[in-house]
Coordinates of C-alpha atoms in Angstrom, one line a residue:
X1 CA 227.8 173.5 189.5
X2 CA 225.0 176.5 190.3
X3 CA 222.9 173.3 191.6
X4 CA 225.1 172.0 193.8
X5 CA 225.1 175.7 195.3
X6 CA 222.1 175.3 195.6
X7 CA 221.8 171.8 196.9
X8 CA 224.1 173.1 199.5
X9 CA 222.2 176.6 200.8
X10 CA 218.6 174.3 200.9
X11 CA 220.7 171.6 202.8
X12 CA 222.1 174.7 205.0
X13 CA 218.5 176.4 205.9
X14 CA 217.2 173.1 206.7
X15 CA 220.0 172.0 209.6
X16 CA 219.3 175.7 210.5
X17 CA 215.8 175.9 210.8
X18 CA 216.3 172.2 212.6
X19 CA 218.2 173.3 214.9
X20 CA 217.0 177.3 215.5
X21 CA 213.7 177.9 216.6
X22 CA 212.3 180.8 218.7
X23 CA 209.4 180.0 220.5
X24 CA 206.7 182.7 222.6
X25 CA 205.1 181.0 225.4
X26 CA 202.0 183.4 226.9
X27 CA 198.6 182.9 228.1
X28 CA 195.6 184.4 225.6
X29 CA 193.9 186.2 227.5
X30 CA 194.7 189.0 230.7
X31 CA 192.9 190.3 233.5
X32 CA 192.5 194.0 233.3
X33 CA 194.4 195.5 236.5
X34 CA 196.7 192.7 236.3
X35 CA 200.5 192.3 234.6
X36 CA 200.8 190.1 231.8
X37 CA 203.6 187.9 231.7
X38 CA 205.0 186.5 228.3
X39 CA 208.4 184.3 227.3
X40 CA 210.3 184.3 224.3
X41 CA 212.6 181.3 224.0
X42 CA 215.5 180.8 221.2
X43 CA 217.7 177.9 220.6
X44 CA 220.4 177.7 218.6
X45 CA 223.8 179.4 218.5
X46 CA 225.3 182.9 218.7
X47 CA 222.0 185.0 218.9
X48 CA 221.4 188.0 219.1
X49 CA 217.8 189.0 220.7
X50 CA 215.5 192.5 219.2
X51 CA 215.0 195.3 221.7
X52 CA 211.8 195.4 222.7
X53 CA 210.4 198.6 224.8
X54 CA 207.0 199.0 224.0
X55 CA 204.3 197.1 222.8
X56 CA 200.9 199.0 221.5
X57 CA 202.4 202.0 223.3
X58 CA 202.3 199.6 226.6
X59 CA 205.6 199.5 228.5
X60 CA 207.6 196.6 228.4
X61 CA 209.3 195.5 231.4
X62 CA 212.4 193.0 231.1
X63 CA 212.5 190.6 233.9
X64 CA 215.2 188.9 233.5
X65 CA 217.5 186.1 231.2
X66 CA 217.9 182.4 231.4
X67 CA 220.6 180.3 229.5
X68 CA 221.1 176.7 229.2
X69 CA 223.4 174.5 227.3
X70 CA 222.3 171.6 225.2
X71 CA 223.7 168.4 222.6
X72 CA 221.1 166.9 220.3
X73 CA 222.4 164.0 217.9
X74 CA 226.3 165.3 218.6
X75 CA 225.1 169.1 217.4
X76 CA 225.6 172.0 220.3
X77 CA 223.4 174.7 220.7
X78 CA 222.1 177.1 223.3
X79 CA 218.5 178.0 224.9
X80 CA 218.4 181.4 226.0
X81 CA 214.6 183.0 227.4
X82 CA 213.3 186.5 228.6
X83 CA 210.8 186.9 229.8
X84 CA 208.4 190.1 229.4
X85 CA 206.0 191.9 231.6
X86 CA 203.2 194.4 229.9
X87 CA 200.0 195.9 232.0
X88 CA 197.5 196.3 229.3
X89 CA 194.4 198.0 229.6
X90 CA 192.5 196.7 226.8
X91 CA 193.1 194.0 223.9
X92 CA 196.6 193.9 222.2
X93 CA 198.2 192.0 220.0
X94 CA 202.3 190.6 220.6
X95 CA 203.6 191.5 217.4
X96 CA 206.2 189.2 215.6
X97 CA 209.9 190.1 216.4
X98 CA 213.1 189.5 214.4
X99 CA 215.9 187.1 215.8
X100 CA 219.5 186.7 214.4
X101 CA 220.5 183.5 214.7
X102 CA 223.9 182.3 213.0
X103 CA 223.6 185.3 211.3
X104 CA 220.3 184.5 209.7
X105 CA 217.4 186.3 210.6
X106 CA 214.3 184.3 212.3
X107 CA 210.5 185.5 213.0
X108 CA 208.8 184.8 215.8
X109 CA 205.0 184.2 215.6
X110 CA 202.5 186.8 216.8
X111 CA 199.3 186.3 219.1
X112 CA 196.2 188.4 220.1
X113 CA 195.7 188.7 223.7
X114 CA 192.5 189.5 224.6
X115 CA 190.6 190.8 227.8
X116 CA 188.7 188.5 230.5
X117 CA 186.5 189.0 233.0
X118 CA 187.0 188.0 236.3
X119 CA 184.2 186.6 238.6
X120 CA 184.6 186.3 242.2
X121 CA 186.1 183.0 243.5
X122 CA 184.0 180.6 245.4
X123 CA 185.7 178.1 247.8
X124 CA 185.2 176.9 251.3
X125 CA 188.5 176.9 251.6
X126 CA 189.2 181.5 250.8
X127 CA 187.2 184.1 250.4
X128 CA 187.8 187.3 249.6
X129 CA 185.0 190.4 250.0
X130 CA 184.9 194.2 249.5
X131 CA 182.7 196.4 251.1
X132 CA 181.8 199.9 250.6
X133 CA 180.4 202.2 253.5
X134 CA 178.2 203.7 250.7
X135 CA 177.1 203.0 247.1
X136 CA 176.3 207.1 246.3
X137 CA 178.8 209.6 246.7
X138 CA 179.9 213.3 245.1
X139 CA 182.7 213.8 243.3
X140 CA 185.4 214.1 246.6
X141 CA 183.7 212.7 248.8
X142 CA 185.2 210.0 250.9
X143 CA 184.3 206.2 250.6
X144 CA 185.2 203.9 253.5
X145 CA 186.1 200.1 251.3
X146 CA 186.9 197.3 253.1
X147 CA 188.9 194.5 252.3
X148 CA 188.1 190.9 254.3
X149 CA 190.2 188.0 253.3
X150 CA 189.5 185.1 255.1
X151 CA 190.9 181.6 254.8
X152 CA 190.6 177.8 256.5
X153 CA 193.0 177.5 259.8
X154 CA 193.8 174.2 259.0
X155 CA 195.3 175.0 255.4
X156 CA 199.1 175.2 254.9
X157 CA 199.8 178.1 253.5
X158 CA 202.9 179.3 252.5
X159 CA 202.8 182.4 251.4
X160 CA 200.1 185.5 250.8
X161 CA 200.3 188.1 248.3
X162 CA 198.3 190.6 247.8
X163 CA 199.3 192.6 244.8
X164 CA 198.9 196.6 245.3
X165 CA 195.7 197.9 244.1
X166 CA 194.6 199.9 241.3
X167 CA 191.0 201.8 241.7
X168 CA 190.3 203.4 238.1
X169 CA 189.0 207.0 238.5
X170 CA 189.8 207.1 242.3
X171 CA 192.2 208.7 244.5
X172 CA 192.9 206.5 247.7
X173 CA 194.4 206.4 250.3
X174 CA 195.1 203.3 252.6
X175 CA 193.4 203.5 256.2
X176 CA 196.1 202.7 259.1
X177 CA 194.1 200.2 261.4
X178 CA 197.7 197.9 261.7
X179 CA 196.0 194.9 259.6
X180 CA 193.4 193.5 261.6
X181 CA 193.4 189.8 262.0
X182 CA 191.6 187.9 264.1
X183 CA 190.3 184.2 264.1
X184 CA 186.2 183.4 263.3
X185 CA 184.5 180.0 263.0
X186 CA 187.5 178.3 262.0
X187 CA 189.0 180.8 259.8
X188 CA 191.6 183.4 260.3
X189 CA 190.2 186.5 259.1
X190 CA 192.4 190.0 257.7
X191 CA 191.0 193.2 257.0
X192 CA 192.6 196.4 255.2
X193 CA 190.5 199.1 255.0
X194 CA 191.2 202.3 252.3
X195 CA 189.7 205.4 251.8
X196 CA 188.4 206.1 247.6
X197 CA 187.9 210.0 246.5
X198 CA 186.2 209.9 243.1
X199 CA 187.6 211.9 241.1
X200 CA 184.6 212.0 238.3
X201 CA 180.9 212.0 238.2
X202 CA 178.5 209.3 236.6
X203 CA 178.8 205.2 237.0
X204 CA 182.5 204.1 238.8
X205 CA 183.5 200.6 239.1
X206 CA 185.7 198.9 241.3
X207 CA 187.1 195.5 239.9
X208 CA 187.8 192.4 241.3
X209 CA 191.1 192.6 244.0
X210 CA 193.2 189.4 243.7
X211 CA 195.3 187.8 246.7
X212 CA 198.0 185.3 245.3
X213 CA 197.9 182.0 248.1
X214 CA 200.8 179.3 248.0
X215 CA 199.8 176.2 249.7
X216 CA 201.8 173.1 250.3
X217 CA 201.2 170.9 247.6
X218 CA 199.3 167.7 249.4
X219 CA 200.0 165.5 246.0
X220 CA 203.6 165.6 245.9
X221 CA 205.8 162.9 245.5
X222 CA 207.9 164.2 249.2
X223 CA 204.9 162.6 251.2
X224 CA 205.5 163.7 254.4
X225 CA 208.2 165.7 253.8
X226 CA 206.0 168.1 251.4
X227 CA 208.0 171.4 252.2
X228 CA 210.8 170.1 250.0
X229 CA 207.7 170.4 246.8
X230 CA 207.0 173.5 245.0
X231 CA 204.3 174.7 246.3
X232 CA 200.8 175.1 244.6
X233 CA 199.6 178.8 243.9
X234 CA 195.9 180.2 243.3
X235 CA 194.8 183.0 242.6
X236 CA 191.7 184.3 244.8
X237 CA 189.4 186.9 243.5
X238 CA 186.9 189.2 245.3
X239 CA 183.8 190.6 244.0
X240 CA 183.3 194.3 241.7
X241 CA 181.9 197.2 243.4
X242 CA 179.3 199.9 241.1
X243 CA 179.0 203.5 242.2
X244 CA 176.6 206.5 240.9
X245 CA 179.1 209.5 241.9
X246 CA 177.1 212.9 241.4
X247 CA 178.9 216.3 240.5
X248 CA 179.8 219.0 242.7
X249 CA 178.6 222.4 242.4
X250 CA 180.3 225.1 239.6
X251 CA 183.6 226.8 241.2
X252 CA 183.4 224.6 244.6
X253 CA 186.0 221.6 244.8
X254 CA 185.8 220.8 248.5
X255 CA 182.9 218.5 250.3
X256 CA 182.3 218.5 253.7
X257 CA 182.4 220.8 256.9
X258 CA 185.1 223.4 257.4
X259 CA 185.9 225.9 259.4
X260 CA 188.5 228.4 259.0
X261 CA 190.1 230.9 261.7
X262 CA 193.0 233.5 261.3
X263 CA 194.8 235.8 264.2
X264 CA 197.7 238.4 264.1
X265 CA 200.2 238.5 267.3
X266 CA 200.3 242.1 266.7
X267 CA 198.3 244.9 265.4
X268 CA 201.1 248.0 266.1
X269 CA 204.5 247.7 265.1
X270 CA 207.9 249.7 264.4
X271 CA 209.2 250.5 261.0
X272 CA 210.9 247.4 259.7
X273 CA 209.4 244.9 262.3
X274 CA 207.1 242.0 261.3
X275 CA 203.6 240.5 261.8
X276 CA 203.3 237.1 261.9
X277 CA 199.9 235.7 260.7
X278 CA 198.3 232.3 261.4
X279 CA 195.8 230.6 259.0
X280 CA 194.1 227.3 260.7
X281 CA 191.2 225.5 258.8
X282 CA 189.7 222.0 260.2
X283 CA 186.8 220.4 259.8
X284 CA 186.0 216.6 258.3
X285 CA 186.0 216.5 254.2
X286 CA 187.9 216.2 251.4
X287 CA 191.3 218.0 252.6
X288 CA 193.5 216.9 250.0
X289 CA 192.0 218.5 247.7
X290 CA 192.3 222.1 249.6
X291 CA 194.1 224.4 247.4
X292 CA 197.0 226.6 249.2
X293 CA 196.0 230.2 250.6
X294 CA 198.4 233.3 249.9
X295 CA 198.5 236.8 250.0
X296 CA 199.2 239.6 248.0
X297 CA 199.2 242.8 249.8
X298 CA 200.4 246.5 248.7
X299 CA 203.5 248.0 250.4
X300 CA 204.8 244.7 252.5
X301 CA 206.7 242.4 252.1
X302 CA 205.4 238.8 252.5
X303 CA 207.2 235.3 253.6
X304 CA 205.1 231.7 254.0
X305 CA 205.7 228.8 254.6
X306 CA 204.5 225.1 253.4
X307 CA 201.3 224.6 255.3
X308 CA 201.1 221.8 257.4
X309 CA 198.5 219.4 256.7
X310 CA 197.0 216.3 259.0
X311 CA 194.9 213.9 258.0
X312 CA 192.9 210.7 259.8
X313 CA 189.9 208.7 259.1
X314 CA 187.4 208.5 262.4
X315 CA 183.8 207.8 263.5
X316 CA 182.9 211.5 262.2
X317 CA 184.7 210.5 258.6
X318 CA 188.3 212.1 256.8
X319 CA 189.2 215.0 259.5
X320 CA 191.7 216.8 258.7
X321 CA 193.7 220.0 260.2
X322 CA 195.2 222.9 257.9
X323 CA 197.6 225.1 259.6
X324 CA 199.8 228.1 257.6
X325 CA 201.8 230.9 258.8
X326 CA 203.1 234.1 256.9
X327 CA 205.4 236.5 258.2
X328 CA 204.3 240.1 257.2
X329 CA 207.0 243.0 256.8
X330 CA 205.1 246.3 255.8
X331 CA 206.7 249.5 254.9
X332 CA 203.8 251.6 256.2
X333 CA 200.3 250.9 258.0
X334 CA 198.4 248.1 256.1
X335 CA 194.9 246.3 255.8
X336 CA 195.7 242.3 256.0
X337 CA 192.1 240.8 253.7
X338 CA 190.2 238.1 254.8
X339 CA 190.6 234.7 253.5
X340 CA 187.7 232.7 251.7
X341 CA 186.9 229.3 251.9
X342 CA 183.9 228.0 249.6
X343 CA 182.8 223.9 250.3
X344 CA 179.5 221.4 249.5
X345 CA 177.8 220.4 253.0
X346 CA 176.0 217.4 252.2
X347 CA 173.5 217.5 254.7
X348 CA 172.6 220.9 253.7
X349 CA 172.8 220.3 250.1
X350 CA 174.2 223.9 249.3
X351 CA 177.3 225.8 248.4
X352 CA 178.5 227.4 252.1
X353 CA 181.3 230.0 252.0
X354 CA 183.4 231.2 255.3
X355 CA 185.8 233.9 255.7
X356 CA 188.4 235.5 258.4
X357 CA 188.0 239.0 259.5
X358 CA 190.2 241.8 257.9
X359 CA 193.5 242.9 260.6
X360 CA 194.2 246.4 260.0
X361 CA 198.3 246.9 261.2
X362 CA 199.5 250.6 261.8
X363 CA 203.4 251.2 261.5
X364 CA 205.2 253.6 263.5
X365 CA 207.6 255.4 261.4
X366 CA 211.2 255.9 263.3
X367 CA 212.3 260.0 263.4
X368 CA 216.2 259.9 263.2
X369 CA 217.8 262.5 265.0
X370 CA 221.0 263.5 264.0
X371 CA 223.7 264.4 266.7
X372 CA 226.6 266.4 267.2
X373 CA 229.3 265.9 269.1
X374 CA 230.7 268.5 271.2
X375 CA 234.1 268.6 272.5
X376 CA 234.6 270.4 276.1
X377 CA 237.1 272.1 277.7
X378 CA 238.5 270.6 281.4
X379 CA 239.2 272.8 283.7
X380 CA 240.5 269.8 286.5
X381 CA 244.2 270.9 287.0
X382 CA 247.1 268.7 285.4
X383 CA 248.3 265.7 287.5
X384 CA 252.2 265.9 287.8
X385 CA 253.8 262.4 288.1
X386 CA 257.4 262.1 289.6
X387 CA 259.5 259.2 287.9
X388 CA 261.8 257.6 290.5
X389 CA 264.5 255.8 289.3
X390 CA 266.0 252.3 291.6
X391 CA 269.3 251.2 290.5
X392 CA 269.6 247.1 290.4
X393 CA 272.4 245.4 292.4
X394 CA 274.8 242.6 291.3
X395 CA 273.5 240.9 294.0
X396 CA 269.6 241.1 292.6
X397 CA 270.7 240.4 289.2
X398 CA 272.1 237.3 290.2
X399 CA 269.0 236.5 292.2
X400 CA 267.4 237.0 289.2
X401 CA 269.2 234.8 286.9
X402 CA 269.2 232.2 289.1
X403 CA 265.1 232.2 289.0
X404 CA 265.2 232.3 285.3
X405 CA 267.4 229.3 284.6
X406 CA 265.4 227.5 287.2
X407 CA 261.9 228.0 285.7
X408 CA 263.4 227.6 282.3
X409 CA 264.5 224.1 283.2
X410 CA 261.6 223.2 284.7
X411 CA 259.7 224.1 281.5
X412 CA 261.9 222.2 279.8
X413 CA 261.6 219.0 281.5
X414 CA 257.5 219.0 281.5
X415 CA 258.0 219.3 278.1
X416 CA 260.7 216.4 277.3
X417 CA 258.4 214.4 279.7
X418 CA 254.8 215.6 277.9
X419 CA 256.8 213.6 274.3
X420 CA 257.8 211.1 276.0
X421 CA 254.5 210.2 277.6
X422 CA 252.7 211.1 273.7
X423 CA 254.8 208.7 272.4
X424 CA 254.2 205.6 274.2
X425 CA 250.6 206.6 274.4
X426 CA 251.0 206.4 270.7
X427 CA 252.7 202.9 270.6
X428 CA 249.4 200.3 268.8
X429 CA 248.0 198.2 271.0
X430 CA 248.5 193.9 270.3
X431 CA 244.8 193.7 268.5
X432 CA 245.8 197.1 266.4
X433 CA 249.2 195.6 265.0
X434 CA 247.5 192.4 264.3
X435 CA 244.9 194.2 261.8
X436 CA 247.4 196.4 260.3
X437 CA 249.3 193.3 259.3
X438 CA 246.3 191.3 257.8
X439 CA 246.4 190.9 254.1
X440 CA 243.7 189.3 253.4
X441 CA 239.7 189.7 255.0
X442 CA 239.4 186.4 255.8
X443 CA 242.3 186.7 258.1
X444 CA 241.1 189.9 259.7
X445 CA 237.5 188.5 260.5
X446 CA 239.1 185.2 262.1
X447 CA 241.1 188.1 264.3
X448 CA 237.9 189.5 265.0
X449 CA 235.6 186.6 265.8
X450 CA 235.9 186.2 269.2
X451 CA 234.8 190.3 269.6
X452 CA 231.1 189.6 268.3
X453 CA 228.8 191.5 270.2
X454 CA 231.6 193.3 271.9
X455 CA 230.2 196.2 270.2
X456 CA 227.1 196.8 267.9
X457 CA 228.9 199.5 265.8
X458 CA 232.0 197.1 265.4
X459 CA 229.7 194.4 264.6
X460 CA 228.3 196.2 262.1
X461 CA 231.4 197.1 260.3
X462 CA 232.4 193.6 260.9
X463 CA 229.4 192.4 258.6
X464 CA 230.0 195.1 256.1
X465 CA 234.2 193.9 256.1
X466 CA 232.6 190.3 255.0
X467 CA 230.6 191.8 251.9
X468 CA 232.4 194.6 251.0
X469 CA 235.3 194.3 248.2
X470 CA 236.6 197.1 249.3
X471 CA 239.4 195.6 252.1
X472 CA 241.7 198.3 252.4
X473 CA 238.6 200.7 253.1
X474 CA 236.7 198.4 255.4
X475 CA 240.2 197.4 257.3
X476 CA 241.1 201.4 258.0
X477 CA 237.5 201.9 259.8
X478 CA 237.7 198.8 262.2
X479 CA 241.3 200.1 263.2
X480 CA 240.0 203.2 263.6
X481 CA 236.6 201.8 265.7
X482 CA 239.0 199.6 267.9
X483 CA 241.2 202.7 269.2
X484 CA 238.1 204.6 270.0
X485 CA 236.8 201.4 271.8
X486 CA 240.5 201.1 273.2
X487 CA 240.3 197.4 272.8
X488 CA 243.6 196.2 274.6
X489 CA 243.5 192.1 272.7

């Protein structure tokens, strides 16, 4: 008996393990900068996948699920794949994972990944360059890259995508020159253009950029008819960039030429008035690094606001603007200090330092006077009034009544005929009735075909009505748009 049992669970594993398999589809290797893209693929029935978040303290991202059905030799089972993306910085290893399939639990295989380098693509066909206004730099100081992509007019291309960059140990910014493109020698030619900061001293690198190209595959099957085919995709790689980035003096953070101004609008005030005090520094350098100003002044009170800060790359390099204002509220005469402003100047090759002059604000204190009132005798001589009495008439009160009744009437009828006008004003229009008695949205939007581009507003709710699933919601706001419109139908 025990070895038929056993007969039976070997039997068991077997049809399992024919018929369950999980299955990690990945390259071996990665490009530093770049996301790595694995697949894990299980077949079998009722399985139940591991969740996987990080890998070697990488981030996993989960892009998405495919399922299929299939029958092999009568026997049903399912495929179901996920596929993973990591962006690894250095060699790693995809561990193995534990699958329940059937109940039983399956391992998938590991794999080292390891790091390649990337050389520069050569083709006559793309090419892709970077070029740096300088190969020396401090710490903060601005380098001008350039980024020239240029490919054959002739080619069919698809699709371009240039996947956002990454510059290790630089802060960047990109340079707003609208994407130049032009055409040169039988190529069409597009240049970005981005501003790198270096953020430490010694030896910087820039690697290899990549622009994804999707041509129309010439060897397909379609012939002429090639846009039907998947199209091909290459990757095109530019060259590395090296840098020898010095250090910046001790205590000084900024590189460049500055120069910083401050003025009061008033130098005499009342108790309990305000100064208002504008700080402006410009100059071409490293502004992004310029810490903010504030103040800190004995017997005031002190309100700033966010400075304003503008930026733009030109001939003379990064120029920038720096504008703050504080509103000052002192409680007696005060001395407003000067503001400091320490930067590298290149050219100079020293430390320079610039300050404001010192405002010195005198308050006038407000003497409050307290008054009496004093209550005086008058001497003019009473006024005596005489009250003369009229007696009414029968006659007059008739008059009178007769005027009431009249004007009461009359008020009476404007407002019987003010309801009666409200009401038919009230009364839906043919086009309103017809929408309140749809049931359905496809019935309301053949009703409101024929009033396409009537409106850009009811076109857009028309649009929305076709999405939405919200009909009751969608139907009350194109009523409502069609009274204000005062669409008759």
């Amino acid at each position: 008996m025990k070895t038929v049992v056993k007969s039976l669970i070997i039997i068991f594993i077997l049809t399992l393990e024919l018929f369950s398999s999980v299955k990690l589809n990945s390259a071996n290797s990665f490009v530093k900068g770049e996301p790595f893209t694995f697949e894990l693929e299980v077949t079998g029935s009722s399985i139940k996948f591991p969740k996987i978040e990080k890998i070697d303290s990488y981030i996993v991202q989960n892009l998405g699920t495919s399922r299929s059905l299939q029958i092999i030799n009568g026997n049903y089972s399912e495929k179901i794949s996920q596929k993973f993306q990591i962006l690894p910085q250095k060699d790693f290893e995809i561990p193995s994972f534990t699958f329940e399939i059937d109940g039983v639990e399956i391992q998938s295989s590991s794999r080292k990944i390891t790091q390649r380098k990337v050389n520069k693509t050569i083709s006559n066909n793309f090419d892709l360059q970077l070029k740096a206004s300088k190969e020396e730099a401090y710490v903060g100081e601005d380098i001008l890259l350039k980024l020239v992509f240029k490919y054959r007019k002739n080619l069919q291309i698809t699709n371009l995508g240039f996947e956002p960059p990454h510059f290790e140990n630089f802060w960047y910014k990109k340079v707003d020159n609208k994407n130049r493109r032009y055409e040169e020698n039988g190529y069409i030619v597009q240049e970005l253009e981005y501003l790198l900061f270096p953020q430490k001293e010694g030896k910087l690198k820039v690697n290899p950029l990549a622009i994804i190209v999707q041509l129309v595959n010439q060897n397909s099957s379609y012939g002429n008819f090639s846009f039907l085919s998947v199209p091909v995709e290459k990757r095109v790689y530019s060259n590395s960039l090296d840098f020898d980035i010095k250090p910046l003096p001790k205590s000084v953070n900024l590189i460049g030429n500055f120069d910083i101004n401050a003025t009061i609008d008033k130098s005499e005030i009342k108790e309990g008035e305000s100064v208002s005090l504008k700080l402006d520094i410009k100059g071409v350098g490293n502004f992004d690094d310029l810490e903010d100003f504030k103040l800190d002044i004995q017997n005031a009170t002190i309100y700033d606001n966010k400075p304003q800060i503008k930026t733009a790359y030109s001939k003379k390099g990064f120029e920038g603007s720096y504008e703050k204002i504080f509103s000052i509220v002192p409680s007696s005469s005060i001395t407003i200090p000067s503001f400091k402003l320490k930067y590298f100047d290149k050219t100079q090759k020293k430390v320079i330092e610039k300050e404001t002059k010192e405002f010195k604000v005198k308050v006038n204190s407000l003497n409050k006077q307290k008054t009496t009132p004093i209550l005086e005798k008058s001497n003019e001589p009473k006024e005596i009034k005489k009250v003369i009495e009229k007696s009414i008439t029968l006659k007059d009160k008739l008059l009178y009544f007769s005027l009431g009744s009249l004007v009461t009437i009359l008020i009476f009828g404007l407002y019987i005929y003010a309801r009666i006008y409200k009401q038919k004003t009230k009364e839906d229009k043919p086009l309103i009735k017809k929408l309140k008695s749809c049931k359905t949205k496809e019935e309301m939007l053949k009703l409101l075909l024929p009033y396409l581009k009537y409106d850009s507003q009811l076109d857009e709710l028309i649009f929305e009505c076709e999405k939405t699933k919200n009909f009751k919601g969608a139907q009350k706001a194109i009523i409502s748009l069609v009274k204000q419109l005062d669409i008759k139908g």
